């Protein structure tokens, strides 16, 4: 009998992580990507590359933790762009109320077994002397970190065996276990995995559409980022304002929040913004707001020379949770997307879960919360645009 | 004439001349290495016109200042980026709201004060438009007319006309962002921001030199051909120095002449063959206005050591330049030199135009109609960005753009001259075809991207600019790919980089310094 064959659509960090996991399980993988290479399109190319554990939801926390653990196993520690840069995350509180909310987050993290601690006053500035002295305190999560997603993605793909990559190839239709390419070629496989970010659901075509198409949605959320020149990496931690959860992942329509990430290249990546829509041209007005917001937490940032600015889009879902599992009603086409701002953190864990389900293995994590079939029951209370 | 002043470099005091380019002052003091690359190589100025950022330093506390654009003044403090010390941060006084932005309202904004920009500004201002001209360098005139004391004869009348017509000059400012109707500019020395509101624009950003990597091209002391011209005009004294001027194109002749007149012992090496250049005979015959300057140029070059069909295959030294290997039809010659000025022709500087959204021709030049208007109404483009054709073409195109921007119709004779200039520009380019060997001089271990120290070998197996940028960091440094993208290797990659603000890397925002001055 032929080898188990999987077609993966999208060579971003999620698609390549799936290729890696599936090829480890003996599948023969065909990876199809519209862009010219792995990791150079979409959120993989645009994202900051932070690996953070998100305490907002117990299920999301588990996915983040597993992702973080796997990244640390997959990559060497602190070796430039190729490795896992162990910066830690430092969440920043501007007042007592925010500090209390960070303390509650710390307690939740502790009960999940995640190392973290709060700091106040001088303790905060010992950790990061560049911070604004008016800040009240912070929450430090020491094992969070940074990966440079494009390079790590390319590297992961080069390590995967039995993967045939087809770059510059566009998919026009996906049915159950069948993919049609731009040139009309039809490809069949034992499994099809769609990992195409904000385009996740675009080419799905099947009889049973109507029921879930209203509910399964990808809501693109544009963000703006900037990077400074080298020699300006005056932070050790990824510093994020406590309001970021609300600003960058929450329900607010348009938000700016300070998130500054030191890169192994001794540069700072400055973010962040969030507004509905796909990645468009850089809006200098939004960019200025982002940098001014960063200035509020790290005074002097505005004086650093900026080399480049760009936009990207996070793929959000109606209930704020990723879609990892089969297309409802189908049994050969699978989804891996909707990670919003946590795709890089969660990619290996999501890929592991999907590979385990495709190969009918026991899953490391509970598959239920991510199953795209969960969506109908949530439709009443979910948010949509 | 020149006043001696004191500046400090890494805390040590040294003498320089007031108004001299800071890069030239540093080189005069024997400081040719201005920074260290990420892998630790010593680097010095390459282009001397603000494109390569190799000469950047911390000047008066401002990080990332291009020293080639800074005029020397008493008490200037320079910290080289020899080890990447981290900048102690001081808050901007504007707090997180930012300071008040200076705004200028004008009719026409002209970007670039070279021949095209000056002509456009004069034409429009003389027709009654309010004109602002923005230029990065130390003084007006662009590269060709750059000067420290008296402007060259050809430039004088334009500068006087601009003054009389009330053209407002923003000298020493880079345009880094904008769209039709708005330009954001920053002062190169301290990052002071100014916003310009205008009805129309003329983009006259000139050209850049093409650099082709070869072994040793990153040694301090190896500079562009046009760079040597700028450095001499900016106050670099090369009297008695032995200098090789190499590469291709008519610029080499002008540079060799200036170097010779400045007292250098000049060797000139042109890669194209005599047969290639003989194709210029007919266009030159058809262009009587060029006979006299051509004769003068050839006379001035008399007596210098000249090579044809010859090119540099290697520069050696360490830390500074010691010798070069010149491949000649008679074999390789090793020459001891104190300077190498090398350039492989000019390429249109189109970043501002592209940033504004203007379409390009397949050749890479900005697409314009017969009135020099780009694909965007109200945005005109003149001179080298629309195709390399030299100074006379730039002036005439600038006049057309300025007249059209002012809502008037240029005379038929002027438009006909522009067409003839284009023909001449093409003839010049055809007469200097680049030989294929030049694209293969650099071995795998040679640096391709000088900002990020990416080697030729690093990118040998990729196919697109996106992969070069994102996976290998080619062009991710402060030159934003200006230098490496003209290399054949990058030319063979598919796709192109997206131009996003900042179109030029400028110092961070520094509102307090601006208000103090």
mmCIF file of N, CA and C in Angstrom, chain A residues 72-73 85 104 118 121 148 154 164 173 186 200 205 220 279 300 307 309:
data_model
loop_
_atom_site.group_PDB
_atom_site.id
_atom_site.type_symbol
_atom_site.label_atom_id
_atom_site.label_comp_id
_atom_site.label_asym_id
_atom_site.label_seq_id
_atom_site.Cartn_x
_atom_site.Cartn_y
_atom_site.Cartn_z
ATOM 1 N N UNK A 72 11.478 25.150 22.994
ATOM 2 C CA UNK A 72 12.721 25.058 23.750
ATOM 3 C C UNK A 72 13.418 23.729 23.509
ATOM 4 N N UNK A 73 12.640 22.705 23.163
ATOM 5 C CA UNK A 73 13.273 21.422 22.825
ATOM 6 C C UNK A 73 13.818 21.452 21.393
ATOM 7 N N UNK A 85 15.592 32.604 21.918
ATOM 8 C CA UNK A 85 16.207 33.669 22.703
ATOM 9 C C UNK A 85 15.391 33.843 23.976
ATOM 10 N N UNK A 104 -3.069 38.761 40.107
ATOM 11 C CA UNK A 104 -4.056 37.691 39.885
ATOM 12 C C UNK A 104 -3.579 36.764 38.756
ATOM 13 N N UNK A 118 5.911 38.725 40.571
ATOM 14 C CA UNK A 118 5.685 40.160 40.406
ATOM 15 C C UNK A 118 6.826 40.926 41.060
ATOM 16 N N UNK A 121 8.400 48.711 42.284
ATOM 17 C CA UNK A 121 9.343 49.794 42.550
ATOM 18 C C UNK A 121 10.731 49.490 42.029
ATOM 19 N N UNK A 148 13.048 34.041 15.789
ATOM 20 C CA UNK A 148 12.924 34.785 14.539
ATOM 21 C C UNK A 148 12.214 33.853 13.563
ATOM 22 N N UNK A 154 12.271 28.249 8.051
ATOM 23 C CA UNK A 154 13.100 27.698 6.975
ATOM 24 C C UNK A 154 13.936 26.542 7.505
ATOM 25 N N UNK A 164 7.881 17.325 0.076
ATOM 26 C CA UNK A 164 8.069 17.918 -1.242
ATOM 27 C C UNK A 164 7.455 19.313 -1.179
ATOM 28 N N UNK A 173 -9.062 25.740 -4.967
ATOM 29 C CA UNK A 173 -10.223 25.087 -4.381
ATOM 30 C C UNK A 173 -9.757 23.951 -3.486
ATOM 31 N N UNK A 186 -5.569 18.702 -10.234
ATOM 32 C CA UNK A 186 -6.280 18.248 -9.046
ATOM 33 C C UNK A 186 -5.395 17.246 -8.303
ATOM 34 N N UNK A 200 -7.365 31.168 5.485
ATOM 35 C CA UNK A 200 -7.665 29.790 5.895
ATOM 36 C C UNK A 200 -8.907 29.184 5.233
ATOM 37 N N UNK A 205 -14.637 24.384 -0.445
ATOM 38 C CA UNK A 205 -15.766 24.209 -1.343
ATOM 39 C C UNK A 205 -16.379 22.837 -1.077
ATOM 40 N N UNK A 220 -9.443 39.086 10.092
ATOM 41 C CA UNK A 220 -8.075 39.622 10.090
ATOM 42 C C UNK A 220 -7.952 40.874 10.954
ATOM 43 N N UNK A 279 -3.563 43.224 6.254
ATOM 44 C CA UNK A 279 -2.386 44.088 6.290
ATOM 45 C C UNK A 279 -2.384 45.013 5.082
ATOM 46 N N UNK A 300 12.683 57.664 25.708
ATOM 47 C CA UNK A 300 13.863 57.767 24.854
ATOM 48 C C UNK A 300 13.770 56.907 23.608
ATOM 49 N N UNK A 307 14.707 51.571 11.277
ATOM 50 C CA UNK A 307 15.172 51.108 9.967
ATOM 51 C C UNK A 307 14.022 50.781 9.033
ATOM 52 N N UNK A 309 9.528 49.793 8.834
ATOM 53 C CA UNK A 309 8.220 49.628 9.454
ATOM 54 C C UNK A 309 7.420 48.699 8.557
#
